[in-house]
JSON list of C-alpha atoms in Angstrom, two decimals:
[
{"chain": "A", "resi": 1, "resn": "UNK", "atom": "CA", "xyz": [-4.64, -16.00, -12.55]},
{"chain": "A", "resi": 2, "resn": "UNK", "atom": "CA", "xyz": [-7.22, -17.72, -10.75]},
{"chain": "A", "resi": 3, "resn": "UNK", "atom": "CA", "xyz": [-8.44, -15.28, -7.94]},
{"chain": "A", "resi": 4, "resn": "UNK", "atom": "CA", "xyz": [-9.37, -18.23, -5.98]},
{"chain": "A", "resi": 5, "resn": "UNK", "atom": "CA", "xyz": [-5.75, -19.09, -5.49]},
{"chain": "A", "resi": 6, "resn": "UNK", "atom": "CA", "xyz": [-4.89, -15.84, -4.16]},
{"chain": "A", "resi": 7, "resn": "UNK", "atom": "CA", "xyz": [-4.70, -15.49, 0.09]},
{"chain": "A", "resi": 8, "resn": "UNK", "atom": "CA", "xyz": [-4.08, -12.68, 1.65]},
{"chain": "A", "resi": 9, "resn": "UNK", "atom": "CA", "xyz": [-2.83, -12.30, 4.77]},
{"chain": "A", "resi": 10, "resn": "UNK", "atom": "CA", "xyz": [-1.58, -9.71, 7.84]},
{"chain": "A", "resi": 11, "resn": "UNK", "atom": "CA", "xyz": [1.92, -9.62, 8.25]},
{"chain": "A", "resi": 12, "resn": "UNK", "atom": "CA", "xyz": [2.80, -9.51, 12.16]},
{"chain": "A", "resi": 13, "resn": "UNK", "atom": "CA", "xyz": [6.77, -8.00, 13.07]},
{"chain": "A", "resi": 14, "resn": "UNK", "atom": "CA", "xyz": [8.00, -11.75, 12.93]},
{"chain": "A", "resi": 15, "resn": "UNK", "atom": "CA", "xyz": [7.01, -11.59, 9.34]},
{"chain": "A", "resi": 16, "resn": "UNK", "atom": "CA", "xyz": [9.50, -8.81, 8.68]},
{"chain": "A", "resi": 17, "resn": "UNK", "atom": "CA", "xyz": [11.59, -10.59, 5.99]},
{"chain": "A", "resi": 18, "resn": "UNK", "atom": "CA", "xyz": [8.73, -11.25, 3.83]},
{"chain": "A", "resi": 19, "resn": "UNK", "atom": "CA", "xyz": [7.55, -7.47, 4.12]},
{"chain": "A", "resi": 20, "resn": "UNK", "atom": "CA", "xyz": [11.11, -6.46, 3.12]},
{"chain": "A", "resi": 21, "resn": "UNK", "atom": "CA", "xyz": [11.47, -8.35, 0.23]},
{"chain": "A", "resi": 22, "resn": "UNK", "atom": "CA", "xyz": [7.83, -7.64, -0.58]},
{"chain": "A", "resi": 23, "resn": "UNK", "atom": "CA", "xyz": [8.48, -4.03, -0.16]},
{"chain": "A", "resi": 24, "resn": "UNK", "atom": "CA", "xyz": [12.17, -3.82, -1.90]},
{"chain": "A", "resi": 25, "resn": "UNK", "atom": "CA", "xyz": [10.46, -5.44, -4.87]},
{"chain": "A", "resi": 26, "resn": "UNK", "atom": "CA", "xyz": [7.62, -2.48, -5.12]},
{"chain": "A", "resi": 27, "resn": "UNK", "atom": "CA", "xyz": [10.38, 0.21, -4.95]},
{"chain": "A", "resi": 28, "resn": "UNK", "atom": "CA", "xyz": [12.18, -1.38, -7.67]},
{"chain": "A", "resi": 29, "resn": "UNK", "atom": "CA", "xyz": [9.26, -1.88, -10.00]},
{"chain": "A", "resi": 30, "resn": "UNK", "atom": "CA", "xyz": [7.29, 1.15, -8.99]},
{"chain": "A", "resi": 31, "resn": "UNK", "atom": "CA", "xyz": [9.56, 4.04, -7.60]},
{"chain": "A", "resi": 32, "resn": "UNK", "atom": "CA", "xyz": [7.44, 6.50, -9.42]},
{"chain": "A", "resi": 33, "resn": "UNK", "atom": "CA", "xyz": [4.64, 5.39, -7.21]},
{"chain": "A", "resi": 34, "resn": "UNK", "atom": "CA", "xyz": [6.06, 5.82, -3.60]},
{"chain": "A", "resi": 35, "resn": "UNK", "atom": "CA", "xyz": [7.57, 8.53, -1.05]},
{"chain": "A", "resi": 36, "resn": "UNK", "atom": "CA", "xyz": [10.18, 5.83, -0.20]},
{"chain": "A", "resi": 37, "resn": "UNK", "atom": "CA", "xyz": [13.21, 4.59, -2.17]},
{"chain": "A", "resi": 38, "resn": "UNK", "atom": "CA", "xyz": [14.73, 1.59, -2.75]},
{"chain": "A", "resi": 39, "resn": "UNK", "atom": "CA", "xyz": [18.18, 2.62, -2.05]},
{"chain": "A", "resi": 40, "resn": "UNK", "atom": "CA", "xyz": [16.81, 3.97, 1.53]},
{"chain": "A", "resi": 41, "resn": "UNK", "atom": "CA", "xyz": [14.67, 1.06, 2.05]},
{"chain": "A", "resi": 42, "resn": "UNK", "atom": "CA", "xyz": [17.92, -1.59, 1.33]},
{"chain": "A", "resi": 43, "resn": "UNK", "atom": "CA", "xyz": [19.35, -0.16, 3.94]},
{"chain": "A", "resi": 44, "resn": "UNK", "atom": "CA", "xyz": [16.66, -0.86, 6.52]},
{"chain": "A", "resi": 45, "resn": "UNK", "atom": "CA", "xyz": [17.46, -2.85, 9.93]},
{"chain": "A", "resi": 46, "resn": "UNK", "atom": "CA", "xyz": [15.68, -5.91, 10.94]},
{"chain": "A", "resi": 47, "resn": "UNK", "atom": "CA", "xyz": [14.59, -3.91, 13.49]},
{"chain": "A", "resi": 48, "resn": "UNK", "atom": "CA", "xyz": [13.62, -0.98, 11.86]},
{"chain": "A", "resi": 49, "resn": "UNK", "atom": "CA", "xyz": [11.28, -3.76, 9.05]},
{"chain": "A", "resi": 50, "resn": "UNK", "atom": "CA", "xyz": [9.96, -5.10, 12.59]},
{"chain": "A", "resi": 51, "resn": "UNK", "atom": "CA", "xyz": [9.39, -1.35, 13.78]},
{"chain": "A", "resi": 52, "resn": "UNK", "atom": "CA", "xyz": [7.11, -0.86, 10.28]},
{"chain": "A", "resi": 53, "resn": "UNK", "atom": "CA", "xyz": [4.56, -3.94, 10.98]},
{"chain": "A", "resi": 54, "resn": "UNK", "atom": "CA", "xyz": [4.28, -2.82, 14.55]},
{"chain": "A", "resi": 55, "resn": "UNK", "atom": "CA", "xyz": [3.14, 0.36, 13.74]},
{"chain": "A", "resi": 56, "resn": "UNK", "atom": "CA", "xyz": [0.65, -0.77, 10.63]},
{"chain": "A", "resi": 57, "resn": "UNK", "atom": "CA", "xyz": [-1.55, -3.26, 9.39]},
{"chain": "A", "resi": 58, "resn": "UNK", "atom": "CA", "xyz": [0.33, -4.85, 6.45]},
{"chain": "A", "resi": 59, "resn": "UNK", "atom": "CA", "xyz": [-1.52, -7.24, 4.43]},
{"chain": "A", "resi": 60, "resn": "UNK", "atom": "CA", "xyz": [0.47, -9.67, 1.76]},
{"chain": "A", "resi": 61, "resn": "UNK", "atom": "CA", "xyz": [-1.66, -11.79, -1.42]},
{"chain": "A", "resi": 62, "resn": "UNK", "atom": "CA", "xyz": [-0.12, -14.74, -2.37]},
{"chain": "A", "resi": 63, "resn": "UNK", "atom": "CA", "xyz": [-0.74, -16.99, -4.62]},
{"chain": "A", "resi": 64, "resn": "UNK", "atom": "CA", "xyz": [1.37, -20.43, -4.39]},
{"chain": "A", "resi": 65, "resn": "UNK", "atom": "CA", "xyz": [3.08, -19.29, -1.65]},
{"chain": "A", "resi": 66, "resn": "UNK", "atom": "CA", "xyz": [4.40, -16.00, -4.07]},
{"chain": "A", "resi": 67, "resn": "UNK", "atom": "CA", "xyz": [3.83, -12.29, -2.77]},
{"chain": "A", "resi": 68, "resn": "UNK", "atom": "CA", "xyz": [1.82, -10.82, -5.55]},
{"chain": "A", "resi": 69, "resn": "UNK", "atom": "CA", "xyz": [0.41, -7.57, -4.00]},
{"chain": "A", "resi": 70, "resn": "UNK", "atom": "CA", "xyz": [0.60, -6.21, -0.73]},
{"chain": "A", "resi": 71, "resn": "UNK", "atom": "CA", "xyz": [-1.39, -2.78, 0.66]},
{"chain": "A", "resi": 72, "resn": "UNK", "atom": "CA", "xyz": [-0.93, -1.07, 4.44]},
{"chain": "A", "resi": 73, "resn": "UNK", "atom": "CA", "xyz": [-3.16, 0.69, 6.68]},
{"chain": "A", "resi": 74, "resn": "UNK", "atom": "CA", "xyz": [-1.55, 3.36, 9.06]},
{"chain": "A", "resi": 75, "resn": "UNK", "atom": "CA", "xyz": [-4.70, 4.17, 12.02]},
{"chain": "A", "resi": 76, "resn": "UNK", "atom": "CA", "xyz": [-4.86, 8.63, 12.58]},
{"chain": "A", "resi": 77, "resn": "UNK", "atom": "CA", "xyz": [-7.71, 8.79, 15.25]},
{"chain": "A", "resi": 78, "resn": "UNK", "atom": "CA", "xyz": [-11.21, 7.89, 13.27]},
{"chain": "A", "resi": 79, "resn": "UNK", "atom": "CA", "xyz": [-9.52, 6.95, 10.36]},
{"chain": "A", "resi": 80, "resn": "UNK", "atom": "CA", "xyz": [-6.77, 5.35, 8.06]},
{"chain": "A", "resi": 81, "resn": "UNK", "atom": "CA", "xyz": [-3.93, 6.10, 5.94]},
{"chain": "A", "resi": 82, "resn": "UNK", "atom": "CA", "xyz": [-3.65, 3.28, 3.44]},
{"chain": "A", "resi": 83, "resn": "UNK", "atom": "CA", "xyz": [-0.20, 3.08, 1.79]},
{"chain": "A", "resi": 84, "resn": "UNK", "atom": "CA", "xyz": [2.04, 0.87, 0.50]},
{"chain": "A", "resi": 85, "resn": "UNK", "atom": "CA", "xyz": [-0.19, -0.40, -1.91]},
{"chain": "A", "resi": 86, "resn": "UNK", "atom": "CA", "xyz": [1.60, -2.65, -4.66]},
{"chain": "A", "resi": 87, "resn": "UNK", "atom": "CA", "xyz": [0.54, -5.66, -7.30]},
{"chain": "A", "resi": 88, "resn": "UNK", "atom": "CA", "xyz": [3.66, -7.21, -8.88]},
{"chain": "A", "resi": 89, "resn": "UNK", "atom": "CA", "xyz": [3.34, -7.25, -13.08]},
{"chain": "A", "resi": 90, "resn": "UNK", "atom": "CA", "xyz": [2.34, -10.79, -13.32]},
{"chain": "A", "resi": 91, "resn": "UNK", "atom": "CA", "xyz": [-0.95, -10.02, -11.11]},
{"chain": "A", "resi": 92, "resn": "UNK", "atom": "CA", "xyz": [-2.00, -6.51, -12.29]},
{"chain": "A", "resi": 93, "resn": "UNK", "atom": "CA", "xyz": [-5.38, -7.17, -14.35]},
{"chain": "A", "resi": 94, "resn": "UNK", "atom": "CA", "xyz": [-6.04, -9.87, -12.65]},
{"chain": "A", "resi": 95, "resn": "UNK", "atom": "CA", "xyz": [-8.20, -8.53, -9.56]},
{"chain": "A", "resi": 96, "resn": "UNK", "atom": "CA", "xyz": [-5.46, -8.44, -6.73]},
{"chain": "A", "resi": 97, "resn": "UNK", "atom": "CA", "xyz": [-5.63, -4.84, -6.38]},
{"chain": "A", "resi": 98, "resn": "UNK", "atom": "CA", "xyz": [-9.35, -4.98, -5.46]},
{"chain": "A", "resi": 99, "resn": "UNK", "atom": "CA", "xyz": [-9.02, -7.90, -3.10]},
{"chain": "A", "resi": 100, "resn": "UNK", "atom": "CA", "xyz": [-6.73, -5.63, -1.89]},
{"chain": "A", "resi": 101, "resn": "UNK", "atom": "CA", "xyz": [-8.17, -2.42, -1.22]},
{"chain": "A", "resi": 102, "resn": "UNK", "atom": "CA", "xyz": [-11.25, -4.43, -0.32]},
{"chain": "A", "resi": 103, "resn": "UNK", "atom": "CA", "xyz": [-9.66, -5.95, 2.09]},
{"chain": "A", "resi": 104, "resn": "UNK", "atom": "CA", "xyz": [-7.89, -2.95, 3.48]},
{"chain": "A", "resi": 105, "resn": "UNK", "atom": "CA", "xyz": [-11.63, -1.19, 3.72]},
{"chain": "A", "resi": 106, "resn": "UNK", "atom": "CA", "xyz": [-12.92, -4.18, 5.73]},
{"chain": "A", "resi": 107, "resn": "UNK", "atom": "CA", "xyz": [-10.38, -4.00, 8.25]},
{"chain": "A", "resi": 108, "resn": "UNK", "atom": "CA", "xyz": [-10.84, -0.03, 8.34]},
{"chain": "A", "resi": 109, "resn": "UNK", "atom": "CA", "xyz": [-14.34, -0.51, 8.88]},
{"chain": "A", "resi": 110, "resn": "UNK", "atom": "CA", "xyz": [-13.94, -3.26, 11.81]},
{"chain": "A", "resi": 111, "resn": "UNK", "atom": "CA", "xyz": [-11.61, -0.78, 13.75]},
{"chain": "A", "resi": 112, "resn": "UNK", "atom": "CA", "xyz": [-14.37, 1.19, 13.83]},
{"chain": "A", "resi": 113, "resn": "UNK", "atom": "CA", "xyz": [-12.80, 4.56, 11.25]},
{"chain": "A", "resi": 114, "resn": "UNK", "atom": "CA", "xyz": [-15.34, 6.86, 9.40]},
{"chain": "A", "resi": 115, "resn": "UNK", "atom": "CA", "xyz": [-12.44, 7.45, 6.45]},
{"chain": "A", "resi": 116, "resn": "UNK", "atom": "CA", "xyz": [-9.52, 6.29, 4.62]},
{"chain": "A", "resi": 117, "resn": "UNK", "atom": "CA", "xyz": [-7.14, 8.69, 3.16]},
{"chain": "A", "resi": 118, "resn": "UNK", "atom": "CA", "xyz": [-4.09, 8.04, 0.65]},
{"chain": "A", "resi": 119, "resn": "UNK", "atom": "CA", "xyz": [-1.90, 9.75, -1.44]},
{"chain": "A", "resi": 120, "resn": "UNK", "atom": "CA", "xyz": [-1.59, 9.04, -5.44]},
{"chain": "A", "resi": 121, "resn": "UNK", "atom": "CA", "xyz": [1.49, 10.26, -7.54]},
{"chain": "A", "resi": 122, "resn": "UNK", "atom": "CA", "xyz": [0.62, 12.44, -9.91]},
{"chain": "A", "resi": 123, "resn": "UNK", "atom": "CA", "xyz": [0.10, 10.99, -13.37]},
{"chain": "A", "resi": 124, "resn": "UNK", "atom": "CA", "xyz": [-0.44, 7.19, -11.71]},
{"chain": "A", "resi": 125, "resn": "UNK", "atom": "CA", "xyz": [-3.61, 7.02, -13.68]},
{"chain": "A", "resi": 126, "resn": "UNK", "atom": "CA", "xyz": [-3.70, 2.98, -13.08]},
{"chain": "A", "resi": 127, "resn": "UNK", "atom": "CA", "xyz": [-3.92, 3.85, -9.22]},
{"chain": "A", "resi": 128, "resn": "UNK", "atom": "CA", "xyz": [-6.54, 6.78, -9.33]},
{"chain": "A", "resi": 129, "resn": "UNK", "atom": "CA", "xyz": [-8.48, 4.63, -11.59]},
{"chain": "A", "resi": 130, "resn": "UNK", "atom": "CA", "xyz": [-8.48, 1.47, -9.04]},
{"chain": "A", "resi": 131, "resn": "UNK", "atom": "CA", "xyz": [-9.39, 3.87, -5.86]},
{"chain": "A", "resi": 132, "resn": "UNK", "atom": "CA", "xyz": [-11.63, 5.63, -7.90]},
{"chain": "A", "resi": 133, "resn": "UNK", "atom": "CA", "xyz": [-13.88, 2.55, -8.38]},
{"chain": "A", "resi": 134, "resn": "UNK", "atom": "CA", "xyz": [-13.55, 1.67, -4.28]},
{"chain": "A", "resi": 135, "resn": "UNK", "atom": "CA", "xyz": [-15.35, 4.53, -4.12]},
{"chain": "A", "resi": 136, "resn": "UNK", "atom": "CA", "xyz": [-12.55, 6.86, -3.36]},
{"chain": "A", "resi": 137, "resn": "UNK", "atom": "CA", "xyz": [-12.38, 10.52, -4.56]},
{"chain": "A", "resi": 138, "resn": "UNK", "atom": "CA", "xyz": [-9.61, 13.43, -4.94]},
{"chain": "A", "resi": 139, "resn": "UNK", "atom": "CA", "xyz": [-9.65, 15.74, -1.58]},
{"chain": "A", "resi": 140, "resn": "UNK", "atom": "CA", "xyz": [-8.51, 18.93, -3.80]},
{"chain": "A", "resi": 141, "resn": "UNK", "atom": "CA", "xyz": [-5.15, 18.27, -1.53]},
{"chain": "A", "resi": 142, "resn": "UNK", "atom": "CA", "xyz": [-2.02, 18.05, -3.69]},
{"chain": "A", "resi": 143, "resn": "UNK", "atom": "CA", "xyz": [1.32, 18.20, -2.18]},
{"chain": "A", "resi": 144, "resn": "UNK", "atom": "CA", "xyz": [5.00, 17.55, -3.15]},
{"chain": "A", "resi": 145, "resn": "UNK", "atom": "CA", "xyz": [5.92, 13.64, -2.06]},
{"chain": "A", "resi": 146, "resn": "UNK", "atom": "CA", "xyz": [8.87, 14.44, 0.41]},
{"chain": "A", "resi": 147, "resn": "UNK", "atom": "CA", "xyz": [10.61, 17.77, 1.23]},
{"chain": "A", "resi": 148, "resn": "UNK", "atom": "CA", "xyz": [13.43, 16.68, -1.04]},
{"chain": "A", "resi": 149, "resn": "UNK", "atom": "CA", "xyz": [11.21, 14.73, -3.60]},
{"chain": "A", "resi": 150, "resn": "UNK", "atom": "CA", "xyz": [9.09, 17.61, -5.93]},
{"chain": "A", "resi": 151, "resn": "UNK", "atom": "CA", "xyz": [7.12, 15.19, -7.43]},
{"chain": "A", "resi": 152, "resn": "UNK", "atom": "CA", "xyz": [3.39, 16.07, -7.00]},
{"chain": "A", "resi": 153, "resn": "UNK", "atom": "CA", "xyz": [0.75, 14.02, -5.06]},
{"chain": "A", "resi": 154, "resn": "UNK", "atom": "CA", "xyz": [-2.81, 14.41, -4.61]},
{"chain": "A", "resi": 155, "resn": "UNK", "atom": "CA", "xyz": [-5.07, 13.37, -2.01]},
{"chain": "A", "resi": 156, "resn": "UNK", "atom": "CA", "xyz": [-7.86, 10.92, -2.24]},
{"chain": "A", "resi": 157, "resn": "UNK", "atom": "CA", "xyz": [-10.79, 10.03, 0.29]},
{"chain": "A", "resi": 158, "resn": "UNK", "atom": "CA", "xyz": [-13.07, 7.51, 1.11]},
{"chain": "A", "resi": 159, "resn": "UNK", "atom": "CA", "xyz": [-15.75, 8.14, 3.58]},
{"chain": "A", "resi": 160, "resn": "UNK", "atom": "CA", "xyz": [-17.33, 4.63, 5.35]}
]
């Protein structure tokens, strides 16, 4: 893939559809690397998929008009959460990820945060490794995912 073909763009609420199918495709490939689920998320209202993008910055890559990747950014005071970050198979390798965190740090750094905080699954090497090299490191926070999901997180930080 050509990383000259790839756009990436913010999703506003009227974009909802695309985030959902962006999204439902993430939890499908990837459930071991999100807090959601698929069978939750499926059952999501257009207004609640609206609700999400108003609440978030949402980015989506493309390439040909195909979502490839997409990563969010949740604003907490001085800083941001990112989440949501995703790169569908035929991408990963190819430098989407990066665009994408990149991309996600620019717009942190424009809306004037000091930080950017996320959350990595335990044993999602591929992820630590790709925040790792944005400059991001591990907090010494580790959590469980969701009150009914045991699976254990750990936190990583990027100052600006």
């Amino acid at each position: 893939m050509d990383l000259a073909t790839v756009d990436i763009r913010h999703l506003d609420a009227d974009d909802w559809a695309t985030f959902r199918d962006i999204r439902l495709r993430a939890l499908a490939d990837a459930p071991y690397a999100f807090g959601s689920t698929l069978s939750t998320a499926r059952h999501h209202t257009e207004p609640r998929w609206r609700e999400m993008l108003a609440t978030r910055t949402q980015f989506l890559a493309t390439t040909d008009d195909v979502g490839i990747g997409t990563v969010g950014l949740v604003p907490e005071a001085d800083e941001s959460g990112l989440i949501s970050m995703w790169v569908a198979p035929e991408a990963r390798g190819t430098g989407v990820a990066d665009l994408l965190v990149l991309t996600a740090v620019d717009h942190a750094v424009a809306a004037g945060h000091h930080r950017i905080r996320l959350d990595v699954t335990e044993g999602n090497r591929a992820a630590e490794r790709l925040y790792h090299r944005h400059g991001f490191r591990r907090t010494g926070i580790r959590s469980t995912v969701a009150p009914d999901d045991p699976r254990t997180e750990f936190e990583m930080l990027l100052i600006l």
